[in-house]
Short mmCIF file of C-alpha atoms and ligand atoms in Angstrom, two decimals:
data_model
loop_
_atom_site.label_atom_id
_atom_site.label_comp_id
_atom_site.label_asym_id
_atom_site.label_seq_id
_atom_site.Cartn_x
_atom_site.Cartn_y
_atom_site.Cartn_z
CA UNK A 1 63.57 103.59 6.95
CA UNK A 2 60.22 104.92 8.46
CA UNK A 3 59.68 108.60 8.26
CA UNK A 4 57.06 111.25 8.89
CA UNK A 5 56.23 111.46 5.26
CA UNK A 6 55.74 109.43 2.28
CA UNK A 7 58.92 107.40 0.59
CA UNK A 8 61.63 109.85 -0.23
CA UNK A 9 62.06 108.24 -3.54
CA UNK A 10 65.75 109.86 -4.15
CA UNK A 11 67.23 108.47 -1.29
CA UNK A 12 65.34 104.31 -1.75
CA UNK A 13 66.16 104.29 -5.32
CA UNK A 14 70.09 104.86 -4.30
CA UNK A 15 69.51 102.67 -1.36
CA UNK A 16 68.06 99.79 -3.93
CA UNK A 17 70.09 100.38 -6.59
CA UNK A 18 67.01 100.95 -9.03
CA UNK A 19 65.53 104.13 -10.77
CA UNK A 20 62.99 106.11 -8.98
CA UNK A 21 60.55 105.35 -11.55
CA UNK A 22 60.78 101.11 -10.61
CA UNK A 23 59.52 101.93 -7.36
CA UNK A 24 55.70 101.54 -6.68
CA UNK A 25 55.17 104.80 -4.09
CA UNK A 26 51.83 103.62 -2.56
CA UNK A 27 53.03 105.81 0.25
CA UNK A 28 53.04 109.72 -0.99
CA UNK A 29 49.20 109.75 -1.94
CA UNK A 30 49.63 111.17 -5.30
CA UNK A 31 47.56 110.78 -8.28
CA UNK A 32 49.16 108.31 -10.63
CA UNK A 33 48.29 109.32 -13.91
CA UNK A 34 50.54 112.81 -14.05
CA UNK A 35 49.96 115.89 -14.22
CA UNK A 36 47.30 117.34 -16.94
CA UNK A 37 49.11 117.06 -20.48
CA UNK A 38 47.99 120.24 -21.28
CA UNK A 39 49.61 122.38 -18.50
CA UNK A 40 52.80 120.49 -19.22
CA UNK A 41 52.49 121.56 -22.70
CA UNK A 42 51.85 124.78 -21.76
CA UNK A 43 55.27 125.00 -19.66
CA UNK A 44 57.21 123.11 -22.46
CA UNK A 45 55.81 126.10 -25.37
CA UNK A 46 57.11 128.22 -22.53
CA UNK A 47 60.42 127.36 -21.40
CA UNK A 48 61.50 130.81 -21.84
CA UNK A 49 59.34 132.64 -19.62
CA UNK A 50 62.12 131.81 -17.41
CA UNK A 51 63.63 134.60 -18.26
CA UNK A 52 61.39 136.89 -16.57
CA UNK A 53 59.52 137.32 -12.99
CA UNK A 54 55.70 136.47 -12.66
CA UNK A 55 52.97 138.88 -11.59
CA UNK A 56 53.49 139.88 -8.06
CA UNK A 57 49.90 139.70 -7.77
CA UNK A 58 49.29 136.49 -9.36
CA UNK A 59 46.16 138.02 -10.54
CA UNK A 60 45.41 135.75 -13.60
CA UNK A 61 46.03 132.58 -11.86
CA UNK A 62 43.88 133.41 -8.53
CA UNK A 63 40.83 134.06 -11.12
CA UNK A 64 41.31 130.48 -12.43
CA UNK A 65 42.07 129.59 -8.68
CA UNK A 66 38.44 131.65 -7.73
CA UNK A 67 36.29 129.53 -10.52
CA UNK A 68 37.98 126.43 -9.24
CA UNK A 69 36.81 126.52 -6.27
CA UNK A 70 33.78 128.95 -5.84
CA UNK A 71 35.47 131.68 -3.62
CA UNK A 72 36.39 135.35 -3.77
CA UNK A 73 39.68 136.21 -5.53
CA UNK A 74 40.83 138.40 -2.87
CA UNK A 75 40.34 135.93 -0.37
CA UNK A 76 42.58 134.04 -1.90
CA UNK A 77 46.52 133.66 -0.52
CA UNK A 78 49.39 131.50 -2.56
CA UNK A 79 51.91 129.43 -1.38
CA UNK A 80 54.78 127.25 -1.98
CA UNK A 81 52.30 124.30 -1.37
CA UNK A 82 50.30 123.54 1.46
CA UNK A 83 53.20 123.14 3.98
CA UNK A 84 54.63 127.15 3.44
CA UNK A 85 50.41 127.90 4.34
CA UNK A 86 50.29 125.52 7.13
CA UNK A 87 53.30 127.53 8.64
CA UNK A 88 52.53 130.94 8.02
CA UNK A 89 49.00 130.99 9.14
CA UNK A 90 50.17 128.72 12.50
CA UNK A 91 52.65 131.84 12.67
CA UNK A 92 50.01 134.75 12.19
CA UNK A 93 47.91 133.07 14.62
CA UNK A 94 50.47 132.63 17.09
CA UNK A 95 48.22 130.53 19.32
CA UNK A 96 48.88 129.56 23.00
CA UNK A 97 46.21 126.54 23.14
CA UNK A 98 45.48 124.34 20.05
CA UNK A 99 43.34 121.50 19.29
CA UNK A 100 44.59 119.23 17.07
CA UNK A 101 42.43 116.54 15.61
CA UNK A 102 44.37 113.34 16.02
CA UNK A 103 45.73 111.20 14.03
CA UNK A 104 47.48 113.91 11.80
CA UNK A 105 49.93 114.85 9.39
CA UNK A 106 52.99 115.55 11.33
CA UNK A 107 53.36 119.12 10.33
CA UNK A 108 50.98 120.72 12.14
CA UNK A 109 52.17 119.91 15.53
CA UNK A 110 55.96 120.28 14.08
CA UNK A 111 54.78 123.94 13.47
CA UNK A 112 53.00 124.14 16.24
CA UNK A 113 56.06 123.09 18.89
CA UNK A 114 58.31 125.39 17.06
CA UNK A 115 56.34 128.20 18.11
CA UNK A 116 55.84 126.74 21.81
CA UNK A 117 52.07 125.83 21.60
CA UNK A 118 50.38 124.27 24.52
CA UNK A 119 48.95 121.17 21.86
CA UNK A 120 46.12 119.13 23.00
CA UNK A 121 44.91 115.94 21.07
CA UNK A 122 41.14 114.85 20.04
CA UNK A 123 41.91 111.30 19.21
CA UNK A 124 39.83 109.88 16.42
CA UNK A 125 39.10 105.81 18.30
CA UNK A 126 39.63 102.75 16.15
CA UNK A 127 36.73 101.37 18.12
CA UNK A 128 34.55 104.19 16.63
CA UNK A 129 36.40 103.19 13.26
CA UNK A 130 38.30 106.42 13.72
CA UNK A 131 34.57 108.18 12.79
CA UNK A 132 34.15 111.71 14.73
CA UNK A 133 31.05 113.15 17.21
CA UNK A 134 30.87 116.28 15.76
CA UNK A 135 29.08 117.24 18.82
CA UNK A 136 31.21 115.49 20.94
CA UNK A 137 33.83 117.35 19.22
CA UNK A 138 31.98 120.86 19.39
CA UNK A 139 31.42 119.98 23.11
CA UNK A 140 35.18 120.07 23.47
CA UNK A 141 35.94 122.81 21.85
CA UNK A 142 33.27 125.03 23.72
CA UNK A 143 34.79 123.55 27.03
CA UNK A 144 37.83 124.71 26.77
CA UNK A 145 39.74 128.00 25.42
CA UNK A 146 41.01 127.23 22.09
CA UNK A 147 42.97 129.62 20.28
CA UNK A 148 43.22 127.44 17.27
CA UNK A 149 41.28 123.95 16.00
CA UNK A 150 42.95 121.87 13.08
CA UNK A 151 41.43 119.64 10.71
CA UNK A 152 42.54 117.73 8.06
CA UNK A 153 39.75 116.87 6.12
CA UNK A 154 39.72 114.10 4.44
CA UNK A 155 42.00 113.37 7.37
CA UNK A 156 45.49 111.73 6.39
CA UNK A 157 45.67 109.35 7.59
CA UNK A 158 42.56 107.85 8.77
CA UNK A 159 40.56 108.30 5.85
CA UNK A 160 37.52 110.26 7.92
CA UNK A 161 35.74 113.49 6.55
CA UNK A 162 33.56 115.94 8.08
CA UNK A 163 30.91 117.10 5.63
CA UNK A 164 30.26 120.88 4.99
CA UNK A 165 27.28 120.76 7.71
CA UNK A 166 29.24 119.60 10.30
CA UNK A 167 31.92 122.21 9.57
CA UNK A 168 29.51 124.84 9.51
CA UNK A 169 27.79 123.29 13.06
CA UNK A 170 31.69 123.34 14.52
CA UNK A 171 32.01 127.02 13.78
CA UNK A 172 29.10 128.09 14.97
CA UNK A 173 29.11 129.90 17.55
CA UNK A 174 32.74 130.02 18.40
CA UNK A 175 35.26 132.68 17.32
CA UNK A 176 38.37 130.10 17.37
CA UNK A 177 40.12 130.01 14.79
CA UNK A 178 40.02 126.70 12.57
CA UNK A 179 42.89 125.99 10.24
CA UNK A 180 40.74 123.24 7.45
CA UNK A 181 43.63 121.23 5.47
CA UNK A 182 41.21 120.34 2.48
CA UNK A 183 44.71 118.54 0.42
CA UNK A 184 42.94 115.13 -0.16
CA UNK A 185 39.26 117.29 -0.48
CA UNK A 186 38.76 116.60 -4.37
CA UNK A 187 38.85 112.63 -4.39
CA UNK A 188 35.52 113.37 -2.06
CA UNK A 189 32.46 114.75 -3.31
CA UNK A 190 33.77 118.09 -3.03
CA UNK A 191 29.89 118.92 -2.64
CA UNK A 192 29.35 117.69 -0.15
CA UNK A 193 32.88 117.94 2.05
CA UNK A 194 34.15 120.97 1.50
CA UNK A 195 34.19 124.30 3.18
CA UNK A 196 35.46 126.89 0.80
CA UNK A 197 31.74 127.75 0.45
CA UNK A 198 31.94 128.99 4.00
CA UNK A 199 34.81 131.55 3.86
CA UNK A 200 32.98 134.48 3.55
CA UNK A 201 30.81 134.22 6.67
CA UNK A 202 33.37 132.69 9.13
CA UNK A 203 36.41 135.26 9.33
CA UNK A 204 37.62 132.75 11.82
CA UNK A 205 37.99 130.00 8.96
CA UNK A 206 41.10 129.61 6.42
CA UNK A 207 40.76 126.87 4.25
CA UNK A 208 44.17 125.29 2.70
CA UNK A 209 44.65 123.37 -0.13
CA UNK A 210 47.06 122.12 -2.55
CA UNK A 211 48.25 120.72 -6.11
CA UNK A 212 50.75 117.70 -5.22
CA UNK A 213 48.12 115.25 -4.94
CA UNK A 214 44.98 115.18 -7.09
CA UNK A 215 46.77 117.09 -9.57
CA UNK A 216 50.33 115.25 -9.28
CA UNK A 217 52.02 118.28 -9.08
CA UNK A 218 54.05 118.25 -5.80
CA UNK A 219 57.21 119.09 -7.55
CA UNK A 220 56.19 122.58 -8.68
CA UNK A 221 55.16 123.32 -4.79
CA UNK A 222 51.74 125.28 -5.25
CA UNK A 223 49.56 125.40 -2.74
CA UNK A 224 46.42 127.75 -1.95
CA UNK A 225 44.60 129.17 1.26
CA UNK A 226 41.40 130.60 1.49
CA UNK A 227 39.99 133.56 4.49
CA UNK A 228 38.07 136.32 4.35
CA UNK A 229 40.02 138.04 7.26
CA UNK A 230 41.39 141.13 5.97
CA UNK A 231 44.09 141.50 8.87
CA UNK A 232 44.94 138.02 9.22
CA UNK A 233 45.22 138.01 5.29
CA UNK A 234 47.60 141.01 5.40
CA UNK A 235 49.98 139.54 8.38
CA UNK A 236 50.37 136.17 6.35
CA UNK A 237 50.97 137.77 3.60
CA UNK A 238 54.00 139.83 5.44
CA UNK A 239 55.54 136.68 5.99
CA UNK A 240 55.30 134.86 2.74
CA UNK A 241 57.90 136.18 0.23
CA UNK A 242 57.59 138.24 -2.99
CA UNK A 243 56.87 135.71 -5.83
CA UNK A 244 56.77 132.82 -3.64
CA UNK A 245 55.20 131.27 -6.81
CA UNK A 246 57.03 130.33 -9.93
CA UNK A 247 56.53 131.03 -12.73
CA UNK A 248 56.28 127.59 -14.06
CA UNK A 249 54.01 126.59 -11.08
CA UNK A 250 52.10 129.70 -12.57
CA UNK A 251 51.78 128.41 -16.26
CA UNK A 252 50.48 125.10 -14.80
CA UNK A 253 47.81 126.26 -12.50
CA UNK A 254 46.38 128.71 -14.68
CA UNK A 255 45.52 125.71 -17.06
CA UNK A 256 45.05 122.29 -14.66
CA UNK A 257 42.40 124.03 -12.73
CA UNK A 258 40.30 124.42 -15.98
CA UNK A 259 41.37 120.86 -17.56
CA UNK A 260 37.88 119.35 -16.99
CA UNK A 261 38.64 116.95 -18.99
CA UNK A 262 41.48 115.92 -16.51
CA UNK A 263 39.47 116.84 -13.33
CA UNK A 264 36.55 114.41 -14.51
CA UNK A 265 38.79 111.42 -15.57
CA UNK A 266 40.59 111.29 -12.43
CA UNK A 267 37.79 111.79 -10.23
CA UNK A 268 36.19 108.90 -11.96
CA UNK A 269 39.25 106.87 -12.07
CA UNK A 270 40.40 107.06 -8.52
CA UNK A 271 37.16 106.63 -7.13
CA UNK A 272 36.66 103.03 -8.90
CA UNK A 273 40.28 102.13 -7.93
CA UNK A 274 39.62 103.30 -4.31
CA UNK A 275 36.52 100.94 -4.44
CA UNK A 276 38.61 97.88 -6.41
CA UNK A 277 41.31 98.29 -3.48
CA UNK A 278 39.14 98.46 -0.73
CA UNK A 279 36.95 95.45 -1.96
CA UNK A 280 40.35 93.37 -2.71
CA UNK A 281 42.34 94.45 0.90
CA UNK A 282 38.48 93.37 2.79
CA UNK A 283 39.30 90.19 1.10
CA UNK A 284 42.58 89.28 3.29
CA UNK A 285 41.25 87.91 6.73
CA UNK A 286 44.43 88.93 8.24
CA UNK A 287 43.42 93.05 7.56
CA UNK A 288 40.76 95.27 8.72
CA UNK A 289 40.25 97.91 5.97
CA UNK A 290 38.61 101.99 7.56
CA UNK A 291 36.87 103.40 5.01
CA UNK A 292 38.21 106.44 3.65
CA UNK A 293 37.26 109.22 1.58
CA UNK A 294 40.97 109.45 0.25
CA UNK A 295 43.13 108.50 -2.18
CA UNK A 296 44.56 105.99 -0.02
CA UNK A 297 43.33 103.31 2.49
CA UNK A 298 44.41 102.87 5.95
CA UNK A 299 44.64 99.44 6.88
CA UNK A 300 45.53 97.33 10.18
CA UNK A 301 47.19 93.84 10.53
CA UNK A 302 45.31 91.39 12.85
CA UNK A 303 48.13 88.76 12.54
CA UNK A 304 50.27 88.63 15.95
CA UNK A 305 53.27 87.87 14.44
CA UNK A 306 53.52 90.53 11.65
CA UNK A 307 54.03 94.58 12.41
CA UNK A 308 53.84 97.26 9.95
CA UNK A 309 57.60 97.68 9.51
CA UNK A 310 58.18 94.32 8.58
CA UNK A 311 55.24 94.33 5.43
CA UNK A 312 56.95 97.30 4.52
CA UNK A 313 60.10 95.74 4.34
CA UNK A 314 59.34 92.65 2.60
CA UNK A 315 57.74 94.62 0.37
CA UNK A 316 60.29 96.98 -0.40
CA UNK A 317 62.47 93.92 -1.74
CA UNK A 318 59.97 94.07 -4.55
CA UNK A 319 60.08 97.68 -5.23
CA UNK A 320 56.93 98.56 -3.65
CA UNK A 321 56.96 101.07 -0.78
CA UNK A 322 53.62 101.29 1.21
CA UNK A 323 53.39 104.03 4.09
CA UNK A 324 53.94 102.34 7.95
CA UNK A 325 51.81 104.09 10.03
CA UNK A 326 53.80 103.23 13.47
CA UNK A 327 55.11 106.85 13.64
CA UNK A 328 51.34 108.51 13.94
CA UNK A 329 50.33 108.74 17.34
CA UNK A 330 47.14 107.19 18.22
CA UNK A 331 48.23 104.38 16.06
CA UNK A 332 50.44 101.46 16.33
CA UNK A 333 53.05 99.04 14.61
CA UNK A 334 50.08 96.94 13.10
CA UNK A 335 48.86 100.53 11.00
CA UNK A 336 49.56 101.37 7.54
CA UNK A 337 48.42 103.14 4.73
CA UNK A 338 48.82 102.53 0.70
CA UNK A 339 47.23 104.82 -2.24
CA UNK A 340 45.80 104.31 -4.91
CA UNK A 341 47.71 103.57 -8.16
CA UNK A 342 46.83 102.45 -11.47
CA UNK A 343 44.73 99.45 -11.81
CA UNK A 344 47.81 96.99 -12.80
CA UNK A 345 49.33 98.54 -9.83
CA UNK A 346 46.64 97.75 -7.74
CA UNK A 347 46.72 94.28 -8.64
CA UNK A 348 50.32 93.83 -8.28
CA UNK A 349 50.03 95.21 -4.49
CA UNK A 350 46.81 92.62 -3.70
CA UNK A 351 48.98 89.93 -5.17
CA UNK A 352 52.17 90.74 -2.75
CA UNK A 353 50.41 91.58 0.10
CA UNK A 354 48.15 88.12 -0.37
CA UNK A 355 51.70 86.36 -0.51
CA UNK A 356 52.52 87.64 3.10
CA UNK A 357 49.12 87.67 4.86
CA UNK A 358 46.21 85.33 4.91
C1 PLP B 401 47.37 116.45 4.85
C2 PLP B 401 48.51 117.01 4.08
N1 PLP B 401 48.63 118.35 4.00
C3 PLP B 401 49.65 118.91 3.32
C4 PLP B 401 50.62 118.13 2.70
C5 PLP B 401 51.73 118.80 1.97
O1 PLP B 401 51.23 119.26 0.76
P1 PLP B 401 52.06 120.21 -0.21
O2 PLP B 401 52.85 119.33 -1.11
O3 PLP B 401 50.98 120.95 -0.95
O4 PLP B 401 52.91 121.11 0.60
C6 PLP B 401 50.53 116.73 2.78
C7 PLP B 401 51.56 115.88 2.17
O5 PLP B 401 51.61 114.69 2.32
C8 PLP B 401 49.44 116.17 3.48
O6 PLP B 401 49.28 114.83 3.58
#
């Protein structure tokens, strides 16, 4: 049952025999509290603008999109969530030699095979806590002839994040192109992390983030890129459909991006549950906890006779999926990750995982 992604909850609540909603997803990395009540509300007084197509331009939503975030409305390009961005900027670029910063989500190098990329790997080292040299990182890329850098940042899985200095010192001087997955950026100190702030001045820099997580949206599929590059702009842009946003998706983002009410409760809330969980999992001798700047927690069994498939096993009996981390490489069978739920949750998972390790 392990996968590249998160639990696909469909096919474990038919394999159970349960409802989707009895099983505790520690493994997708989405914000448990639902989406903002008031863009829901907003789609439910709307139900009939189904009836008609949105604004090609998306004009009133990239505005909202523009505030949210601190960057130019035209720089702005939509997609069907992160993944249609990651795709059709890998696409535009069309590069021959990429660096991919290592652990990663597994569709960047997914994208970048299909396209017949010559992929080289900077492994992040547990031994270095899976923390990153930025100049040992810059050295790299100044070595060699990139055509394209990626970075997750915060990284999924590891936890790590670059802050917006260290972006800034990677780009300078180099006209590579750097594709920055910001999807986990706003349970960080967006402040301080991330690099929207630096589109205008680096043409070489697109910036992608999303909705599924921090806003628990990924069923509506929006997802947002930032670059000042006029001509890469316009050849992404040839390859993403006509209203490749909906016009629910639509409704939603032009009010969850100015819910501060929303923003400011979950930003509180997760970061005290991150700190609860991390405190709690430090507790179990028989786990080393890496400190993340996620939503969720990467973790790694010191027992010899227990592997990351079978914790996620027994603990599936229970109804609680957590994420094995065996299938990223540069990690191993003793890896995985869980998110952070409610507090109850939270508990629950301390109280299982204490049952099977000491
Ligand atoms: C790092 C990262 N980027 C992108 C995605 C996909 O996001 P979206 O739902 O916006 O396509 C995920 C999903 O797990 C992710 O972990």
């Amino acid at each position: 049952m392990t996968t590249n992604h998160g639990a696909n909850l469909f096919d474990l609540a038919s394999k159970l025999g349960i409802k989707k909603s009895e099983i505790l997803d520690f493994s997708s990395n989405i914000n448990p509290f639902g989406a903002s009540k008031k863009a829901k509300r907003s789609v439910i007084d709307n139900v009939d603008m189904v009836s008609i197509y949105p604004d090609p331009e998306y004009k009133e939503l990239k505005g909202v999109i523009s505030d949210y975030c601190n960057c130019k409305p035209y720089n702005i390009l939509l997609g069907s969530g992160a993944t249609e961005l990651i795709a059709a900027f890998i696409n535009t670029i069309d590069p021959k030699k990429a660096l991919l910063v290592s652990p990663a989500y597994s569709e960047y190098e997914k994208e970048l095979n299909k396209i017949g990329c010559n992929i080289v790997k900077y492994f992040a080292k547990k031994e270095s806590e899976f923390k990153i040299n930025v100049n040992d990182l810059k050295k790299e890329i100044k070595t060699r002839n990139y055509d394209l850098v990626i970075i997750c940042n915060p990284n999924n899985p590891t936890g790590f994040a670059f802050n917006k200095d260290e972006i800034k010192e990677l780009l300078s001087g180099t006209k590579t192109f750097f594709m920055i997955d910001e999807t986990y950026i706003e349970f960080t100190d967006t402040k301080k992390y991330s690099s929207t702030h630096l589109i205008d001045e680096h043409e070489n820099l697109f910036v992608i983030r999303g909705t599924s997580k921090f806003f628990s949206t990924p069923g509506i599929r929006l997802g947002y890129g930032l670059i000042s590059n006029k001509m890469v702009q316009d050849n992404i842009l040839k390859k993403l459909d006509l209203w490749n946003i909906n016009i629910f998706a639509t409704l939603m983002g032009e009010i969850m991006f100015k819910d501060h009410e929303y923003i400011d409760s979950t930003i509180i809330h997760m970061s005290e549950e991150r700190k609860y969980l991390d405190n709690e999992l430090r507790k179990i001798k028989g786990i080393k906890v890496y400190e993340s700047h996620g939503n969720f927690i990467l973790c790694e069994i010191k027992e010899d006779d227990m592997t990351s498939e079978k914790l996620y096993n027994i603990l599936l009996k229970e109804g609680i999926v957590i994420r094995n981390c065996s299938s990223f490489e540069g990690l191993s069978d003793k890896f995985f990750r869980v998110c952070i739920l409610k507090h109850e949750e939270n508990e629950l998972l301390i109280h299982e995982i204490n049952k099977i390790i000491k």
